[in-house]
Coordinates of C-alpha atoms in Angstrom, one line a residue:
Chain J
M1 CA 65.7 83.9 4.1
P2 CA 66.5 84.9 0.4
H3 CA 65.2 88.1 -0.9
V4 CA 63.8 89.3 -4.3
T5 CA 64.6 92.7 -5.8
M6 CA 62.1 94.0 -8.3
E7 CA 60.8 97.2 -9.8
V8 CA 57.1 97.2 -9.1
N9 CA 55.0 100.0 -10.7
G10 CA 58.1 102.1 -11.1
K11 CA 59.4 101.7 -7.5
A12 CA 62.4 99.6 -6.5
V13 CA 61.4 97.0 -3.9
K14 CA 63.3 94.4 -1.9
V15 CA 61.4 91.7 -0.1
D16 CA 62.4 88.8 2.0
V17 CA 60.7 85.7 0.6
A18 CA 60.5 82.0 1.0
P19 CA 61.7 80.2 -2.2
S20 CA 58.3 78.7 -2.5
A21 CA 56.5 82.1 -2.4
L22 CA 54.5 83.0 -5.5
L23 CA 54.8 86.3 -7.2
V24 CA 51.1 87.0 -6.5
E25 CA 51.6 86.3 -2.8
V26 CA 54.4 88.8 -2.6
L27 CA 52.4 91.5 -4.5
R28 CA 49.3 91.0 -2.4
R29 CA 50.7 90.2 1.0
D30 CA 54.1 91.9 1.2
L31 CA 53.4 94.9 -1.0
A32 CA 49.7 95.3 -0.3
L33 CA 48.9 95.5 -4.0
T34 CA 45.6 93.7 -3.7
G35 CA 44.2 94.8 -7.1
T36 CA 45.8 91.6 -8.5
H37 CA 43.3 88.8 -7.7
V38 CA 43.6 85.1 -7.1
G39 CA 40.7 83.4 -8.7
C40 CA 41.5 79.7 -9.4
D41 CA 45.1 79.5 -8.2
T42 CA 45.6 76.9 -11.0
S43 CA 46.6 79.1 -13.9
Q44 CA 43.3 78.8 -15.6
C45 CA 41.4 82.0 -14.8
G46 CA 43.7 84.9 -15.4
A47 CA 42.5 87.1 -12.5
C48 CA 46.2 87.3 -11.4
V49 CA 47.7 88.6 -14.7
V50 CA 50.4 91.2 -14.3
H51 CA 53.2 92.4 -16.6
M52 CA 56.7 91.0 -16.1
N53 CA 59.3 92.7 -18.2
G54 CA 56.5 94.0 -20.5
A55 CA 54.8 90.6 -21.1
S56 CA 51.6 89.4 -19.4
V57 CA 52.0 86.5 -17.0
K58 CA 49.9 84.6 -14.5
S59 CA 51.4 85.7 -11.2
C60 CA 50.0 82.6 -9.4
T61 CA 52.2 80.5 -11.6
V62 CA 55.5 82.4 -11.3
L63 CA 57.8 82.1 -8.3
A64 CA 58.7 85.4 -6.7
M65 CA 62.3 84.4 -7.1
Q66 CA 61.8 84.1 -10.9
A67 CA 60.9 87.8 -10.9
N68 CA 64.2 88.8 -9.3
G69 CA 65.5 91.8 -11.2
A70 CA 62.3 92.1 -13.2
K71 CA 60.1 95.1 -13.9
I72 CA 56.6 94.3 -12.7
V73 CA 53.5 96.3 -13.5
T74 CA 50.2 95.6 -11.7
I75 CA 46.7 97.0 -12.2
E76 CA 47.7 99.7 -9.7
G77 CA 50.5 100.9 -11.9
L78 CA 48.7 101.1 -15.2
S79 CA 47.1 104.5 -14.9
Q80 CA 49.1 107.7 -15.0
G81 CA 48.1 109.4 -11.8
T82 CA 44.4 109.9 -12.0
N83 CA 44.4 109.4 -15.8
M84 CA 43.1 105.9 -16.5
H85 CA 44.9 103.8 -19.1
P86 CA 42.8 103.8 -22.3
V87 CA 41.9 100.1 -21.6
Q88 CA 40.6 101.0 -18.1
A89 CA 38.6 103.9 -19.5
A90 CA 37.2 101.7 -22.3
F91 CA 36.1 99.0 -19.8
K92 CA 34.3 101.7 -17.9
E93 CA 32.7 103.2 -21.0
A94 CA 31.6 99.8 -22.5
H95 CA 30.5 98.4 -19.1
G96 CA 33.1 95.6 -19.6
L97 CA 32.5 94.2 -16.1
Q98 CA 29.8 93.2 -13.7
C99 CA 31.3 92.0 -10.4
G100 CA 34.8 93.2 -11.3
F101 CA 36.7 90.2 -9.9
C102 CA 38.3 89.2 -13.3
T103 CA 38.7 92.8 -14.4
P104 CA 42.3 93.5 -13.2
G105 CA 43.5 90.5 -15.1
M106 CA 41.3 91.3 -18.2
V107 CA 42.7 94.8 -18.3
M108 CA 46.4 93.7 -17.9
S109 CA 45.9 91.0 -20.5
S110 CA 44.2 93.4 -22.9
A111 CA 46.9 96.0 -22.5
D112 CA 49.5 93.4 -23.5
L113 CA 47.5 92.5 -26.6
L114 CA 47.2 96.1 -27.7
A115 CA 50.9 96.7 -27.1
R116 CA 51.7 93.9 -29.6
N117 CA 48.7 94.2 -32.0
P118 CA 47.3 97.7 -32.0
N119 CA 44.4 96.8 -34.3
P120 CA 43.2 93.3 -33.4
S121 CA 40.2 91.7 -35.1
E122 CA 37.4 90.4 -33.0
T123 CA 38.6 86.8 -33.5
E124 CA 42.1 87.8 -32.4
I125 CA 40.7 89.5 -29.3
R126 CA 38.6 86.5 -28.4
S127 CA 41.5 84.1 -29.0
W128 CA 43.8 86.3 -26.9
L129 CA 41.3 86.1 -24.0
K130 CA 41.6 82.3 -23.8
G131 CA 43.5 82.7 -20.5
N132 CA 41.0 85.1 -18.9
I133 CA 37.7 83.8 -17.5
C134 CA 34.8 86.0 -16.7
R135 CA 31.8 84.4 -15.1
C136 CA 29.4 87.4 -15.4
T137 CA 29.4 89.2 -18.7
G138 CA 29.7 86.6 -21.4
Y139 CA 32.6 88.6 -22.8
H140 CA 30.5 90.7 -25.2
N141 CA 31.2 94.0 -23.5
I142 CA 34.8 93.0 -22.7
V143 CA 35.5 92.5 -26.4
K144 CA 33.7 95.8 -27.1
A145 CA 35.8 97.6 -24.5
I146 CA 39.0 96.3 -26.1
Q147 CA 37.9 97.5 -29.5
I148 CA 37.1 100.9 -28.1
A149 CA 40.6 101.0 -26.4
A150 CA 42.3 100.0 -29.7
D151 CA 40.5 102.8 -31.4
T152 CA 41.4 105.4 -28.8
M153 CA 45.0 104.3 -28.7
S154 CA 45.5 104.3 -32.4
K155 CA 43.9 107.8 -32.7
K156 CA 46.2 109.0 -29.9
A157 CA 49.2 107.4 -31.6
A158 CA 48.3 109.0 -35.0
A159 CA 47.9 112.4 -33.3
E160 CA 51.4 112.3 -31.8
Chain N
M1 CA 53.9 73.8 -1.6
Y2 CA 56.5 72.0 0.4
S3 CA 59.5 74.1 1.1
F4 CA 62.6 73.8 -1.1
D5 CA 65.9 75.6 -1.7
Y6 CA 66.2 77.7 -4.7
H7 CA 69.2 78.2 -7.0
R8 CA 69.6 80.3 -10.1
P9 CA 73.0 79.5 -11.7
G10 CA 74.4 81.7 -14.4
S11 CA 75.7 78.9 -16.7
V12 CA 74.8 75.4 -17.8
A13 CA 78.0 74.1 -16.1
D14 CA 76.9 75.6 -12.8
V15 CA 73.5 74.0 -13.2
A16 CA 75.2 70.6 -13.7
K17 CA 77.2 71.2 -10.6
A18 CA 74.1 72.2 -8.6
L19 CA 72.3 69.1 -9.8
L20 CA 75.2 66.9 -8.7
A21 CA 75.1 68.5 -5.3
N22 CA 71.3 68.2 -5.0
P23 CA 70.3 64.8 -6.5
E24 CA 66.7 65.4 -5.3
A25 CA 66.5 68.8 -7.2
R26 CA 64.1 69.6 -10.0
L27 CA 65.0 71.9 -12.9
L28 CA 62.7 74.9 -13.4
A29 CA 62.4 76.1 -17.0
G30 CA 59.2 78.2 -17.5
G31 CA 57.5 76.4 -14.6
Q32 CA 54.0 76.3 -16.2
T33 CA 53.8 72.6 -15.4
L34 CA 56.3 72.4 -12.5
I35 CA 54.7 75.2 -10.4
P36 CA 51.2 73.8 -10.5
T37 CA 52.7 70.3 -9.7
L38 CA 54.5 71.8 -6.6
K39 CA 51.3 73.7 -5.6
Q40 CA 49.4 70.4 -5.5
R41 CA 52.1 68.8 -3.5
L42 CA 52.6 66.2 -6.2
A43 CA 56.4 66.7 -6.1
Q44 CA 58.7 67.4 -3.1
P45 CA 62.1 68.4 -4.5
A46 CA 64.8 69.4 -2.0
A47 CA 65.8 72.1 -4.4
V48 CA 64.6 73.9 -7.5
I49 CA 67.3 75.0 -9.9
D50 CA 66.1 77.8 -12.1
L51 CA 67.4 77.9 -15.7
G52 CA 66.1 81.5 -16.1
G53 CA 69.4 83.1 -15.4
I54 CA 71.2 81.7 -18.5
A55 CA 70.7 84.1 -21.4
D56 CA 72.4 81.8 -24.0
L57 CA 69.6 79.3 -23.7
K58 CA 67.1 81.7 -25.2
M59 CA 68.7 82.1 -28.6
I60 CA 67.0 81.2 -31.8
K61 CA 68.9 81.1 -35.1
R62 CA 69.0 79.6 -38.6
D63 CA 72.2 77.6 -39.2
G64 CA 72.1 76.5 -42.8
A65 CA 69.6 73.7 -43.2
T66 CA 69.0 73.6 -39.4
L67 CA 66.9 75.8 -37.2
V68 CA 68.4 76.0 -33.7
I69 CA 66.1 76.9 -30.8
G70 CA 67.5 77.3 -27.3
A71 CA 65.8 75.3 -24.5
M72 CA 64.6 78.4 -22.7
A73 CA 63.0 80.1 -25.7
T74 CA 59.4 80.7 -24.7
H75 CA 56.5 79.6 -26.8
D76 CA 55.9 83.3 -27.6
M77 CA 59.4 83.8 -28.8
V78 CA 59.1 80.8 -31.1
A79 CA 55.7 81.9 -32.4
R80 CA 57.0 85.4 -33.2
S81 CA 60.5 84.6 -34.4
A82 CA 61.2 85.7 -38.0
D83 CA 63.7 82.9 -38.3
V84 CA 61.2 80.3 -37.2
K85 CA 58.4 81.7 -39.4
A86 CA 60.7 81.7 -42.4
A87 CA 62.2 78.2 -41.9
I88 CA 59.4 76.2 -40.4
P89 CA 56.2 78.2 -40.3
A90 CA 54.4 75.1 -38.9
L91 CA 56.5 75.3 -35.8
A92 CA 55.8 79.0 -35.2
A93 CA 52.0 78.2 -35.6
L94 CA 52.2 75.3 -33.2
A95 CA 54.0 77.5 -30.6
G96 CA 51.3 80.2 -31.0
G97 CA 48.6 77.7 -30.3
I98 CA 49.9 76.4 -27.0
G99 CA 47.8 77.1 -23.9
D100 CA 47.0 80.8 -23.7
P101 CA 49.1 84.0 -24.1
Q102 CA 50.3 84.2 -20.5
V103 CA 51.4 80.5 -20.6
R104 CA 53.2 81.2 -23.9
N105 CA 55.0 84.2 -22.4
V106 CA 56.6 82.0 -19.7
G107 CA 56.5 78.3 -20.9
T108 CA 59.5 77.0 -22.8
I109 CA 60.3 74.5 -25.5
G110 CA 62.9 72.8 -23.4
G111 CA 60.5 72.4 -20.5
S112 CA 57.8 71.0 -22.7
V113 CA 60.1 68.5 -24.5
A114 CA 61.6 67.3 -21.2
N115 CA 58.2 66.9 -19.5
N116 CA 56.8 64.9 -22.5
D117 CA 53.2 65.3 -21.5
P118 CA 51.2 62.9 -23.7
A119 CA 49.0 65.8 -24.8
A120 CA 51.7 68.4 -25.3
D121 CA 52.2 69.9 -28.8
Y122 CA 56.0 70.2 -29.0
P123 CA 56.9 66.5 -28.8
A124 CA 54.9 66.0 -32.0
A125 CA 57.0 68.6 -33.8
V126 CA 60.3 67.2 -32.5
L127 CA 59.4 63.7 -33.5
A128 CA 57.8 64.5 -36.9
L129 CA 60.6 66.8 -38.0
G130 CA 63.3 64.4 -36.8
A131 CA 64.9 67.0 -34.6
T132 CA 67.9 66.4 -32.4
V133 CA 67.8 67.1 -28.7
V134 CA 71.1 68.7 -27.6
T135 CA 72.0 68.3 -23.9
N136 CA 75.1 69.3 -21.9
K137 CA 76.3 65.7 -22.4
R138 CA 75.3 64.5 -25.9
Q139 CA 73.0 64.8 -28.9
I140 CA 69.9 62.6 -29.0
V141 CA 67.8 62.0 -32.1
A142 CA 64.1 62.4 -31.7
D143 CA 63.3 58.7 -32.5
Q144 CA 65.4 57.7 -29.5
F145 CA 64.4 60.5 -27.1
F146 CA 60.9 59.9 -26.0
A147 CA 60.4 57.0 -23.7
G148 CA 56.7 56.8 -22.8
M149 CA 54.3 59.1 -21.1
F150 CA 56.1 61.8 -19.1
S151 CA 59.4 60.0 -19.7
T152 CA 62.5 60.6 -21.8
V153 CA 65.9 59.0 -22.0
L154 CA 67.5 62.0 -20.2
D155 CA 69.8 60.9 -17.4
A156 CA 69.8 62.5 -13.9
G157 CA 72.0 65.6 -14.2
E158 CA 71.4 65.9 -17.9
I159 CA 70.1 69.3 -19.1
I160 CA 68.5 70.1 -22.5
T161 CA 70.3 73.1 -24.0
A162 CA 68.8 73.3 -27.5
L163 CA 66.7 71.7 -30.1
H164 CA 68.0 71.3 -33.7
F165 CA 65.3 71.1 -36.3
P166 CA 66.2 70.1 -39.9
V167 CA 64.2 72.5 -42.2
P168 CA 61.6 70.3 -44.0
K169 CA 60.3 70.8 -47.6
K170 CA 56.9 71.3 -46.1
A171 CA 55.2 70.7 -42.8
A172 CA 52.1 71.5 -40.8
Y173 CA 50.5 70.8 -37.4
A174 CA 46.8 70.4 -36.8
K175 CA 45.2 70.0 -33.4
F176 CA 41.8 68.9 -32.3
E177 CA 41.8 70.6 -29.0
Q178 CA 39.9 70.1 -25.8
R179 CA 38.0 73.4 -25.6
A180 CA 38.7 74.3 -22.0
S181 CA 42.3 73.2 -21.6
R182 CA 43.5 73.7 -25.2
Y183 CA 45.4 70.4 -24.8
A184 CA 45.3 68.2 -27.9
L185 CA 42.7 65.4 -27.9
V186 CA 44.5 64.5 -31.1
G187 CA 47.3 66.5 -32.6
A188 CA 49.1 65.6 -35.9
F189 CA 52.4 67.0 -37.1
V190 CA 53.2 66.0 -40.7
A191 CA 56.4 66.7 -42.5
D192 CA 57.7 66.1 -45.9
T193 CA 61.4 66.1 -44.9
G194 CA 62.8 65.6 -48.4
A195 CA 64.1 62.2 -47.2
G196 CA 60.6 60.8 -46.6
V197 CA 57.3 61.6 -44.9
R198 CA 57.0 61.6 -41.2
C199 CA 53.9 62.0 -39.1
A200 CA 53.8 62.2 -35.3
I201 CA 50.6 62.0 -33.3
T202 CA 50.1 63.6 -29.8
G203 CA 47.2 63.8 -27.4
C204 CA 46.1 60.2 -27.6
G205 CA 49.0 57.8 -27.5
A206 CA 48.9 55.4 -24.5
G207 CA 52.7 55.7 -24.4
G208 CA 52.8 59.4 -25.3
V209 CA 53.8 60.9 -28.7
F210 CA 54.2 58.3 -31.5
R211 CA 54.8 58.0 -35.2
S212 CA 51.9 56.6 -37.1
A213 CA 53.2 53.9 -39.6
E214 CA 49.7 53.7 -41.2
I215 CA 49.7 57.4 -42.0
E216 CA 53.3 57.6 -43.1
A217 CA 52.8 54.7 -45.5
A218 CA 49.7 56.3 -47.0
L219 CA 51.4 59.7 -47.4
A220 CA 54.6 58.2 -48.8
K221 CA 52.5 57.1 -51.8
M222 CA 51.0 60.6 -52.2
F223 CA 51.4 63.6 -49.9
A224 CA 47.8 64.7 -50.1
A225 CA 44.9 64.8 -47.7
D226 CA 42.9 62.4 -50.0
A227 CA 45.6 59.8 -49.4
L228 CA 44.3 59.4 -45.9
K229 CA 40.8 58.5 -46.8
G230 CA 39.9 55.1 -45.4
V231 CA 43.1 54.8 -43.4
K232 CA 42.4 53.0 -40.1
I233 CA 44.3 53.4 -36.9
S234 CA 44.3 50.5 -34.4
V235 CA 43.0 51.4 -31.0
A236 CA 45.5 49.1 -29.3
N237 CA 47.9 51.9 -28.3
I238 CA 45.3 54.8 -28.1
M239 CA 44.2 56.1 -24.7
G240 CA 40.7 57.3 -23.9
D241 CA 39.4 59.5 -21.0
I242 CA 36.3 61.5 -20.2
H243 CA 37.0 63.9 -23.1
G244 CA 37.1 61.2 -25.7
S245 CA 37.1 57.4 -25.9
A246 CA 40.1 55.5 -27.5
E247 CA 37.9 54.5 -30.4
Y248 CA 36.8 58.1 -31.0
R249 CA 40.4 59.4 -30.9
A250 CA 41.7 56.6 -33.2
A251 CA 39.0 57.6 -35.7
M252 CA 40.1 61.2 -35.4
V253 CA 43.8 60.5 -36.1
P254 CA 43.5 60.3 -39.9
V255 CA 41.0 63.1 -40.0
I256 CA 43.3 65.5 -38.1
A257 CA 46.4 64.3 -40.0
A258 CA 44.5 65.0 -43.3
R259 CA 43.8 68.5 -42.1
A260 CA 47.5 69.0 -41.4
V261 CA 48.5 67.7 -44.9
A262 CA 46.0 70.1 -46.5
M263 CA 47.7 73.0 -44.6
A264 CA 51.3 72.0 -45.2
V265 CA 53.5 74.6 -46.7

């Protein structure tokens, strides 16, 4: 069986995989990183979003073999120890979730947006979230959370 | 998914060899269409040959009056490239409107063009701009490349390596999108190439992407949105589905093309 070597949340891992294994299957099943969710399994809903070499991707639509040699960050790797990432803290503050199923993908997607565009407009935020579906909140508080996170992150960047 | 062998060659020559050795293989570019197809067991390739290991295929560069985009450039790379934005801003905008951010981070121009989905955006740009499809074997002009829905003239064992886009005087792409999928119900790419006006329509052609003679004739007289008032498109080659009838889409073609003309820079 072939194997895939990746850096996942800062740790080097080597996993035997079938060529048809999806990245999300390896993360959840082999690495027990179950924070990444499978919602639709058809690349519509975005619950499975992780970062691959710094860019957000739908891990249900990437073969594990395609991630060979890649740096992967999942929701479990976003905080620094017990310090939540500003996007995570903002989702908590703004109540940007109800059931929480879509939240890992929402947070990973939002973190990618803010890394590229530190001060997005509401239109840019809503447009960016096209690939993330939430069936509880109607997005209002999710957008608010991302605006709060943008504010926190730019204040932090200005202070440094 | 059915099981398959996986190969990740390091050069186009090695991909060609792997294809010869595995005639039942499929090429994997970004996989944003192929992987869902495999998951639904709509394809059963003996092997998947991943182009992701060939760094050369990701380059984007301006070469005089031509914009060269490697087949494995992602939609996101095209959308954000300073060279693309400067040479053909309409192409950067088109790439930035495909699917969603995560699809754009992985999906590639070569994959989209080779797949020739009748609702894909890129085929309209390739056809309207009169681009050249470069493969490991030859160069194919856009007018001869697309061969009907999900079909191209690519031979077995032939691999797209790059797209060459002549830089137009002005161009724009407008899309009337299906709200959930973001695929075009009607998409119109218009280009004033300097050697004539070209207009390619995606999303509604019964045979996939096509050039609209009616719209090109009207715009040849005057490259302005008003020139398309009253232009009628025959429904003969327009497809309809649950998202819009053929008559409705045919009526939308000049409307969307006019929007593109109004945006052209």
